[in-house]
């Protein structure tokens, strides 16, 4: 701006308006078709799209808000120029738009479009020529369609075609001698804040001044100069009155602790969508899905978009935001990122004809028809029913039905759109209330309306706002009712926003406790932002009520939540974000009233209590005006310019509008002082920290995957820029893939990750599901990017189906009788991600555009590499979520062939158990080591029971391990055994309970080899499960200290298990019976000091000692000094004998070590171990079977063991059914 020095550089940011813009037809360049809009040239010329131009804008440029001519032109006239004749409706229309710059800052535009008579003879002649060409083409096409049947040619031209041509010429013609041609022109205000109501009034008064018979009191330049340079922004918490052409205009601005400014009427949003629909769309926006708004009316698109984003407080939409998408930018719908866009629907176009690249994650909002299409699956907003009830109460107080005001059938909607197009066009928006009254006057006594009402009545369709009497009753006091309506809208706005804000205040009242302040200063935080975890998500989720978790687990993964937390961390080094400041003050208020409210951690619904205060503060500001701006006044203008001519917007004098006033008024000097203070702060921050350029660079990188990929530039439409935008999308997708897979790996790496400094050791099932869902969303966006031909809602799923179909065809064509099936199955044993690789490379050119992600070879390879890295860890989201589906499993028994037979002659059986159930006993086919079976999802596998009936000559069988694989997820479990099955060998067991462990993917690949040919030599896997008699001298026995340490570790692991949140707990069976479990530790205690392993060549087991102790307890009377102690001792002896007897009489062929395992498990469950150990330590058989230095004969060690086992008394231990099956205690 050339004269910005006069009012001071600080004054301009405080101006109410930054630019005044005039757009329309350029008489010099004439009619230029708008090819980018993609219009059909079959349309009549008057319905086609022609290029518009920015005719003038004042001032020329502002340093802090540069004028983007292309973007402003495109958004002022998204459809380009519109032509009309005197027979068409030419009512003015008002809409608004928003320009989001790459740094996220926003500028608002308010546009009034009206029609001016075309005075240029050249343009009128050009239009007539276009019509003559168009009609000639239409006539030739009609003749061509009829000429196929020569007999009917004459009759068709005489009757049908002659009639249609006559109609065509009557309705679609333009005759320069008979018709008057009008063209659209628009006036626009561009402002830093969304003062919609005030700007609307100012533009309407300007328009009235142009169309009025009397010239305005002052030249139009005076009013425009006044609003550009002499009207300041109202200070926060104050109201301001300034002057339009005819009437004063009032605007107000919320205070520093109130909700931010929002001037778009939420009443309209709720009327257009209905409450239920709006809450669903609101939830989709919170979860950062792709939102596409669809309406014939630009202002409706803007009102709904701004209304919904306003309700997000304290969060802010972080992705592509284009509420009005010009026709030339339809390629933006290909963007593989979350977006919120508005698309204008053309008259008569059906939703089904709208080709969208991706729909699996799309929320489609048809505003005009009161209809939404939601993504297939997404979590509901917490306390949704109570929330809707609370909003309903607010709406009903203002007389707004919660179901909205467009609740009518499709046919009625179409009827409205077709017959009442002028009614629907703009008046339904409530944009121009005064014109609405005129419209009702015009319709009074209209025959069409009467016929339409009669038709509607007969068909039973109710049509709202059709009565023409109700608005006329208020005509006497029209001005007052208009002001009252405006005040009601303001109050309704703030009360609805308070309800939404209160929900977030309640849900995130304790969020600060989970923010991780990981960096000592801003520079190190910004530098390492990508690697840092700044919010303790697992602890936060474990602290939330159960019903909130599905929503919150997804929401805390969004960019808007990440930015909110970033702002919180940044607030310790720089000024707080305004949204965050208001939100934190509300949380403080809650704490003040509730102290430490227990209700914060429950799902009890708490209503908003600040509705009256919020409405009163708005009312006070509007009733009592705080500031009044300078009146418009005569300017130093040249005589003869700006001559008034009714119906034509005058050519403005640019020299008087290019600069502001020379005098420093109060608000200018005040804002200059503010600017000086800001400059000092900025210099100080530069001195002590980063300079602004570096900080901005770091912030750009830290807060996003690249802002450019989030908010593409609207103005430049060259093919190079479009290609560059798509390239940025590709880069953004690859970076997002890298970050997601990296986080998924780190979160699942367990203790290794902790040692490397990567955070927590494990991850909840809920978090895991969220990570996988986030990855699925990314995959869907990648497969949708640049897609040419679409089948079904999900691009990825339809691609996989096509791939499967092609593979099946190839299999059928190449099928051979030998070995085809087994080879195919081998390739399926790996995780299925590599199959995507094969599928990707084929047929890409047919399916995808050149710029699509999947056709960028280098990025595609990197993407597949990141995906394949996920094979290093195991995920259980499928197993945990789809609990009722049938899953195929494959089991393989691996014997130790060197020491026993590979295959037993008896009848072997197996039973596989998991967290969700068991398979039941299944017979293994004779002479087979492998078996495939199908059963309902067992969940994570925990145990396998294996046994046989001891029949045949070769009944004894030495089994190394059993492998079981889930054929859908690829998870493979190993169940180590290393023991004999058979009578007269080992401990005489015919069945064993084996405890499972998940094998890594590298071991998984070896399973294919193990399946076909069992290994020729395999040593026993778990040496501790061998009885003490089979231990050779080469095995080192643990010393007393190591055994005691093992007991402590085993008990400590069980205690830690129960102190974790329930969702984070692992398998208790492994902690009890696994390799380092409690049973193994107690076995070591009982083995220590055990006397000679062989008596007359017969193996001796711990269970032999247990049975001798039982025999002693049953035959002897205990002697004790204390009668109470004696009773307790007798009770413990009786219980012990009962348990041992129940295990011995159970209908199972379990060996002696297996029985000891069951006894320990039952004793742990019923908290009896600490009573049984002293009994066994003091019974006489111990002296015969144990050395003197045995741990069980050392009183101090036994007392220590009892104390350790007593720590398990407080826990409710539930045993897996397979461990104690058949034992009745």
Short mmCIF file of C-alpha atoms in Angstrom, two decimals, residues 67-422:
data_model
loop_
_atom_site.label_atom_id
_atom_site.label_comp_id
_atom_site.label_asym_id
_atom_site.label_seq_id
_atom_site.Cartn_x
_atom_site.Cartn_y
_atom_site.Cartn_z
CA UNK A 67 -3.56 -9.45 -2.43
CA UNK A 68 -3.93 -12.80 -4.24
CA UNK A 69 -5.74 -11.73 -7.39
CA UNK A 70 -6.34 -15.20 -8.87
CA UNK A 71 -7.67 -16.70 -5.63
CA UNK A 72 -9.96 -13.74 -4.90
CA UNK A 73 -11.34 -13.75 -8.45
CA UNK A 74 -11.95 -17.49 -8.33
CA UNK A 75 -13.73 -17.34 -4.96
CA UNK A 76 -15.74 -14.19 -5.66
CA UNK A 77 -17.12 -15.81 -8.81
CA UNK A 78 -16.55 -19.56 -8.44
CA UNK A 79 -18.66 -20.27 -11.56
CA UNK A 80 -17.25 -17.36 -13.51
CA UNK A 81 -19.53 -14.81 -15.19
CA UNK A 82 -23.28 -15.46 -15.36
CA UNK A 83 -25.50 -13.93 -18.07
CA UNK A 84 -29.23 -13.27 -17.81
CA UNK A 85 -31.95 -11.65 -19.90
CA UNK A 86 -34.88 -9.55 -18.71
CA UNK A 87 -36.95 -12.78 -18.51
CA UNK A 88 -34.64 -14.36 -15.91
CA UNK A 89 -34.45 -13.94 -12.16
CA UNK A 90 -31.77 -11.36 -11.34
CA UNK A 91 -32.01 -11.10 -7.55
CA UNK A 92 -28.74 -10.28 -5.80
CA UNK A 93 -27.03 -13.11 -3.94
CA UNK A 94 -24.65 -12.95 -1.03
CA UNK A 95 -21.96 -15.49 -0.19
CA UNK A 96 -18.72 -15.55 1.74
CA UNK A 97 -15.43 -17.37 1.34
CA UNK A 98 -12.21 -18.03 3.19
CA UNK A 99 -8.61 -18.05 2.02
CA UNK A 100 -6.31 -20.22 4.14
CA UNK A 101 -2.69 -19.34 3.56
CA UNK A 102 0.12 -21.88 3.74
CA UNK A 103 1.02 -20.80 7.29
CA UNK A 104 -2.55 -21.60 8.42
CA UNK A 105 -3.70 -17.97 8.83
CA UNK A 106 -7.08 -17.07 7.39
CA UNK A 107 -8.66 -14.16 5.55
CA UNK A 108 -12.43 -13.84 5.07
CA UNK A 109 -14.26 -12.50 2.04
CA UNK A 110 -17.89 -11.35 1.84
CA UNK A 111 -19.38 -11.02 -1.65
CA UNK A 112 -22.60 -9.53 -3.01
CA UNK A 113 -23.29 -10.61 -6.60
CA UNK A 114 -25.79 -8.60 -8.64
CA UNK A 115 -26.61 -8.13 -12.34
CA UNK A 116 -25.78 -5.12 -14.48
CA UNK A 117 -27.02 -4.38 -17.97
CA UNK A 118 -24.40 -5.06 -20.67
CA UNK A 119 -23.74 -1.80 -22.50
CA UNK A 120 -20.96 -3.08 -24.78
CA UNK A 121 -22.36 -3.75 -28.27
CA UNK A 122 -19.42 -6.06 -29.01
CA UNK A 123 -20.37 -8.42 -26.14
CA UNK A 124 -24.07 -8.38 -27.11
CA UNK A 125 -23.17 -9.18 -30.72
CA UNK A 126 -20.81 -11.95 -29.60
CA UNK A 127 -23.57 -13.51 -27.51
CA UNK A 128 -26.02 -13.36 -30.45
CA UNK A 129 -23.42 -15.03 -32.72
CA UNK A 130 -22.87 -17.79 -30.16
CA UNK A 131 -26.64 -18.37 -30.07
CA UNK A 132 -26.93 -18.62 -33.81
CA UNK A 133 -24.12 -21.20 -33.92
CA UNK A 134 -25.64 -23.11 -31.01
CA UNK A 135 -29.14 -23.26 -32.55
CA UNK A 136 -27.71 -24.39 -35.91
CA UNK A 137 -25.87 -27.24 -34.17
CA UNK A 138 -28.99 -28.22 -32.24
CA UNK A 139 -31.08 -28.25 -35.45
CA UNK A 140 -28.53 -30.40 -37.30
CA UNK A 141 -28.35 -32.88 -34.40
CA UNK A 142 -32.16 -33.14 -34.33
CA UNK A 143 -32.22 -33.83 -38.08
CA UNK A 144 -29.42 -36.38 -37.80
CA UNK A 145 -31.23 -38.28 -35.05
CA UNK A 146 -34.39 -38.42 -37.16
CA UNK A 147 -32.79 -39.34 -40.52
CA UNK A 148 -32.22 -42.98 -39.57
CA UNK A 149 -35.83 -43.69 -40.49
CA UNK A 150 -36.60 -42.05 -43.85
CA UNK A 151 -40.31 -42.84 -43.62
CA UNK A 152 -40.77 -40.98 -40.39
CA UNK A 153 -38.51 -38.03 -41.25
CA UNK A 154 -41.21 -35.68 -42.55
CA UNK A 155 -43.69 -36.43 -39.80
CA UNK A 156 -41.10 -36.11 -37.04
CA UNK A 157 -39.94 -32.69 -38.28
CA UNK A 158 -43.47 -31.49 -38.85
CA UNK A 159 -44.80 -32.57 -35.45
CA UNK A 160 -42.28 -33.37 -32.70
CA UNK A 161 -39.11 -31.65 -33.78
CA UNK A 162 -40.75 -28.48 -34.98
CA UNK A 163 -42.37 -28.14 -31.55
CA UNK A 164 -39.14 -28.84 -29.68
CA UNK A 165 -37.20 -26.37 -31.82
CA UNK A 166 -39.79 -23.70 -31.22
CA UNK A 167 -39.51 -24.27 -27.47
CA UNK A 168 -35.74 -24.26 -27.73
CA UNK A 169 -35.72 -20.92 -29.54
CA UNK A 170 -38.25 -19.39 -27.16
CA UNK A 171 -36.44 -20.30 -23.92
CA UNK A 172 -32.83 -20.53 -25.01
CA UNK A 173 -32.48 -17.72 -27.46
CA UNK A 174 -31.10 -14.24 -27.26
CA UNK A 175 -32.18 -11.63 -29.77
CA UNK A 176 -30.13 -8.46 -29.67
CA UNK A 177 -33.02 -6.39 -30.99
CA UNK A 178 -35.60 -7.77 -28.53
CA UNK A 179 -33.76 -8.83 -25.36
CA UNK A 180 -31.72 -6.94 -22.79
CA UNK A 181 -28.55 -8.77 -21.71
CA UNK A 182 -27.36 -8.63 -18.10
CA UNK A 183 -24.06 -9.88 -16.65
CA UNK A 184 -23.03 -10.64 -13.07
CA UNK A 185 -20.80 -8.28 -11.13
CA UNK A 186 -19.72 -8.54 -7.52
CA UNK A 187 -18.57 -6.25 -4.76
CA UNK A 188 -16.45 -7.79 -2.03
CA UNK A 189 -14.97 -6.90 1.36
CA UNK A 190 -11.92 -8.81 2.56
CA UNK A 191 -11.51 -8.75 6.34
CA UNK A 192 -9.15 -10.30 8.91
CA UNK A 193 -12.03 -11.49 11.12
CA UNK A 194 -15.36 -13.09 10.14
CA UNK A 195 -17.76 -10.18 10.80
CA UNK A 196 -20.35 -11.68 8.48
CA UNK A 197 -23.46 -9.79 9.62
CA UNK A 198 -21.79 -6.38 9.54
CA UNK A 199 -20.20 -6.91 6.12
CA UNK A 200 -23.47 -8.23 4.72
CA UNK A 201 -25.32 -5.08 5.85
CA UNK A 202 -22.62 -2.78 4.46
CA UNK A 203 -22.65 -4.48 1.02
CA UNK A 204 -26.47 -4.50 0.86
CA UNK A 205 -26.57 -0.78 1.60
CA UNK A 206 -23.96 -0.16 -1.13
CA UNK A 207 -26.09 -2.17 -3.57
CA UNK A 208 -29.23 -0.23 -2.62
CA UNK A 209 -27.37 3.01 -3.25
CA UNK A 210 -26.52 1.80 -6.78
CA UNK A 211 -30.07 0.66 -7.63
CA UNK A 212 -31.94 3.46 -5.89
CA UNK A 213 -33.62 6.19 -7.97
CA UNK A 214 -31.99 8.82 -5.76
CA UNK A 215 -28.20 9.10 -5.61
CA UNK A 216 -26.61 8.31 -2.21
CA UNK A 217 -26.00 11.14 0.29
CA UNK A 218 -22.24 10.99 -0.39
CA UNK A 219 -20.23 9.49 -3.28
CA UNK A 220 -19.65 5.74 -2.80
CA UNK A 221 -15.92 6.42 -2.43
CA UNK A 222 -16.61 8.09 0.94
CA UNK A 223 -18.22 4.95 2.40
CA UNK A 224 -15.59 2.60 0.97
CA UNK A 225 -12.73 4.83 2.16
CA UNK A 226 -14.35 4.99 5.59
CA UNK A 227 -14.61 1.21 6.05
CA UNK A 228 -11.11 0.59 4.65
CA UNK A 229 -9.19 3.22 6.63
CA UNK A 230 -11.33 4.82 9.35
CA UNK A 231 -13.24 1.90 10.88
CA UNK A 232 -11.07 -0.02 13.35
CA UNK A 233 -11.54 -3.55 14.60
CA UNK A 234 -13.53 -3.47 17.84
CA UNK A 235 -11.24 -4.20 20.81
CA UNK A 236 -11.77 -7.61 22.47
CA UNK A 237 -14.86 -7.61 24.67
CA UNK A 238 -16.24 -4.41 23.11
CA UNK A 239 -18.81 -3.37 20.51
CA UNK A 240 -18.41 -0.87 17.70
CA UNK A 241 -20.84 1.22 15.65
CA UNK A 242 -19.89 2.43 12.19
CA UNK A 243 -21.96 3.82 9.33
CA UNK A 244 -23.13 2.39 6.03
CA UNK A 245 -24.77 4.37 3.26
CA UNK A 246 -28.17 4.64 4.98
CA UNK A 247 -28.03 3.09 8.46
CA UNK A 248 -25.53 2.51 11.27
CA UNK A 249 -24.06 -0.99 11.60
CA UNK A 250 -23.11 -2.61 14.91
CA UNK A 251 -20.56 -5.39 15.43
CA UNK A 252 -19.10 -6.91 18.58
CA UNK A 253 -16.05 -8.94 19.51
CA UNK A 254 -15.78 -11.48 22.35
CA UNK A 255 -13.57 -10.77 25.36
CA UNK A 256 -10.20 -12.46 25.98
CA UNK A 257 -11.74 -15.20 28.18
CA UNK A 258 -14.76 -15.85 25.96
CA UNK A 259 -15.12 -18.20 23.02
CA UNK A 260 -13.49 -16.81 19.84
CA UNK A 261 -15.50 -14.76 17.33
CA UNK A 262 -17.97 -16.65 15.14
CA UNK A 263 -20.54 -14.69 13.17
CA UNK A 264 -22.02 -17.47 11.03
CA UNK A 265 -25.53 -18.38 12.27
CA UNK A 266 -25.51 -21.86 13.80
CA UNK A 267 -29.32 -21.72 13.62
CA UNK A 268 -29.03 -22.22 9.86
CA UNK A 269 -26.56 -25.10 10.26
CA UNK A 270 -28.96 -26.98 12.57
CA UNK A 271 -31.94 -26.18 10.33
CA UNK A 272 -30.08 -27.39 7.24
CA UNK A 273 -28.66 -30.62 8.68
CA UNK A 274 -30.73 -31.52 11.73
CA UNK A 275 -29.19 -32.21 15.14
CA UNK A 276 -28.51 -35.94 14.75
CA UNK A 277 -26.81 -35.47 11.36
CA UNK A 278 -24.76 -32.54 12.62
CA UNK A 279 -23.37 -34.50 15.60
CA UNK A 280 -22.38 -37.34 13.26
CA UNK A 281 -20.62 -34.97 10.83
CA UNK A 282 -19.00 -33.20 13.79
CA UNK A 283 -17.61 -36.57 14.98
CA UNK A 284 -16.20 -37.29 11.50
CA UNK A 285 -14.49 -33.87 11.51
CA UNK A 286 -12.98 -34.56 14.94
CA UNK A 287 -11.59 -37.86 13.66
CA UNK A 288 -10.14 -36.05 10.62
CA UNK A 289 -11.94 -37.97 7.93
CA UNK A 290 -12.60 -36.55 4.48
CA UNK A 291 -15.66 -34.29 4.60
CA UNK A 292 -17.35 -33.20 1.38
CA UNK A 293 -20.21 -30.69 1.65
CA UNK A 294 -22.60 -30.55 -1.32
CA UNK A 295 -25.13 -27.80 -2.09
CA UNK A 296 -26.39 -25.56 -4.89
CA UNK A 297 -25.85 -22.55 -2.64
CA UNK A 298 -22.36 -21.21 -1.93
CA UNK A 299 -23.42 -19.53 1.29
CA UNK A 300 -24.84 -22.77 2.65
CA UNK A 301 -21.49 -24.48 2.02
CA UNK A 302 -19.68 -21.70 3.86
CA UNK A 303 -22.18 -21.54 6.73
CA UNK A 304 -22.04 -25.29 7.41
CA UNK A 305 -18.23 -25.48 7.10
CA UNK A 306 -17.60 -22.51 9.38
CA UNK A 307 -20.35 -23.59 11.79
CA UNK A 308 -18.88 -27.07 12.28
CA UNK A 309 -15.25 -25.90 12.57
CA UNK A 310 -16.36 -23.26 15.09
CA UNK A 311 -17.74 -26.03 17.32
CA UNK A 312 -14.33 -27.76 17.45
CA UNK A 313 -13.03 -25.35 20.13
CA UNK A 314 -10.41 -25.70 21.68
CA UNK A 315 -9.17 -27.72 18.70
CA UNK A 316 -8.65 -26.39 15.17
CA UNK A 317 -8.95 -28.11 11.80
CA UNK A 318 -5.37 -28.66 10.57
CA UNK A 319 -5.83 -30.02 7.05
CA UNK A 320 -7.08 -28.86 3.63
CA UNK A 321 -9.98 -26.44 4.19
CA UNK A 322 -11.76 -25.14 1.08
CA UNK A 323 -15.45 -24.53 1.93
CA UNK A 324 -16.12 -23.37 -1.64
CA UNK A 325 -14.22 -25.44 -4.20
CA UNK A 326 -14.20 -23.65 -7.56
CA UNK A 327 -15.01 -25.80 -10.60
CA UNK A 328 -11.44 -25.38 -11.85
CA UNK A 329 -10.04 -27.06 -8.72
CA UNK A 330 -11.97 -30.33 -8.80
CA UNK A 331 -8.67 -32.22 -8.95
CA UNK A 332 -8.30 -31.31 -5.24
CA UNK A 333 -10.80 -34.09 -4.51
CA UNK A 334 -7.98 -36.51 -5.41
CA UNK A 335 -6.01 -35.26 -2.40
CA UNK A 336 -5.06 -38.32 -0.32
CA UNK A 337 -5.26 -36.31 2.92
CA UNK A 338 -8.08 -35.40 5.30
CA UNK A 339 -10.00 -32.44 3.92
CA UNK A 340 -13.09 -30.34 4.51
CA UNK A 341 -14.34 -29.06 1.15
CA UNK A 342 -17.56 -27.70 -0.26
CA UNK A 343 -18.70 -28.55 -3.78
CA UNK A 344 -21.46 -26.73 -5.59
CA UNK A 345 -24.05 -29.08 -7.05
CA UNK A 346 -25.48 -28.19 -10.44
CA UNK A 347 -29.20 -28.18 -10.99
CA UNK A 348 -30.55 -31.62 -11.72
CA UNK A 349 -27.30 -33.49 -10.99
CA UNK A 350 -27.76 -36.62 -8.94
CA UNK A 351 -25.40 -37.76 -6.16
CA UNK A 352 -24.81 -41.04 -8.01
CA UNK A 353 -23.28 -39.15 -10.97
CA UNK A 354 -20.64 -37.60 -8.74
CA UNK A 355 -17.39 -39.54 -9.29
CA UNK A 356 -15.29 -39.36 -6.12
CA UNK A 357 -11.85 -40.99 -5.92
CA UNK A 358 -12.28 -42.42 -2.44
CA UNK A 359 -15.35 -43.07 -0.36
CA UNK A 360 -14.38 -45.63 2.27
CA UNK A 361 -13.35 -42.82 4.63
CA UNK A 362 -15.60 -40.11 3.20
CA UNK A 363 -18.40 -38.27 4.95
CA UNK A 364 -20.67 -36.90 2.20
CA UNK A 365 -23.07 -34.14 3.32
CA UNK A 366 -25.92 -33.28 0.93
CA UNK A 367 -27.06 -30.06 2.55
CA UNK A 368 -30.00 -29.28 0.27
CA UNK A 369 -31.58 -32.70 0.75
CA UNK A 370 -30.93 -33.00 4.49
CA UNK A 371 -28.96 -36.19 3.93
CA UNK A 372 -25.53 -37.54 4.94
CA UNK A 373 -23.51 -40.59 3.90
CA UNK A 374 -21.19 -41.70 6.70
CA UNK A 375 -18.03 -43.81 6.61
CA UNK A 376 -18.76 -47.48 7.21
CA UNK A 377 -17.35 -47.69 10.73
CA UNK A 378 -16.34 -45.00 13.17
CA UNK A 379 -16.72 -44.58 16.95
CA UNK A 380 -19.60 -42.55 18.35
CA UNK A 381 -19.09 -39.33 20.28
CA UNK A 382 -19.02 -40.01 24.07
CA UNK A 383 -22.37 -39.62 25.85
CA UNK A 384 -23.95 -38.97 22.46
CA UNK A 385 -27.58 -39.34 23.59
CA UNK A 386 -27.24 -37.03 26.61
CA UNK A 387 -25.27 -34.59 24.46
CA UNK A 388 -28.00 -34.49 21.82
CA UNK A 389 -30.62 -34.06 24.55
CA UNK A 390 -28.80 -31.04 26.00
CA UNK A 391 -28.43 -29.38 22.57
CA UNK A 392 -32.13 -30.10 21.84
CA UNK A 393 -33.14 -28.19 24.96
CA UNK A 394 -31.19 -25.13 23.81
CA UNK A 395 -32.64 -25.32 20.27
CA UNK A 396 -36.21 -25.70 21.51
CA UNK A 397 -35.86 -22.59 23.70
CA UNK A 398 -35.34 -20.67 20.46
CA UNK A 399 -38.14 -22.48 18.62
CA UNK A 400 -35.88 -24.56 16.36
CA UNK A 401 -36.93 -28.20 15.84
CA UNK A 402 -33.95 -30.53 16.46
CA UNK A 403 -34.74 -32.52 13.31
CA UNK A 404 -34.13 -29.41 11.16
CA UNK A 405 -36.38 -27.49 8.81
CA UNK A 406 -35.80 -29.38 5.57
CA UNK A 407 -37.43 -32.60 6.71
CA UNK A 408 -39.38 -33.51 3.62
CA UNK A 409 -39.48 -36.22 1.01
CA UNK A 410 -37.16 -36.39 -2.00
CA UNK A 411 -40.00 -35.56 -4.35
CA UNK A 412 -40.90 -32.46 -2.38
CA UNK A 413 -37.27 -31.36 -2.38
CA UNK A 414 -37.02 -31.81 -6.14
CA UNK A 415 -40.29 -29.92 -6.56
CA UNK A 416 -38.87 -27.04 -4.57
CA UNK A 417 -35.63 -27.07 -6.53
CA UNK A 418 -37.37 -27.06 -9.89
CA UNK A 419 -40.46 -24.91 -9.43
CA UNK A 420 -39.25 -22.53 -6.72
CA UNK A 421 -35.66 -22.13 -7.87
CA UNK A 422 -35.79 -18.39 -7.19
#
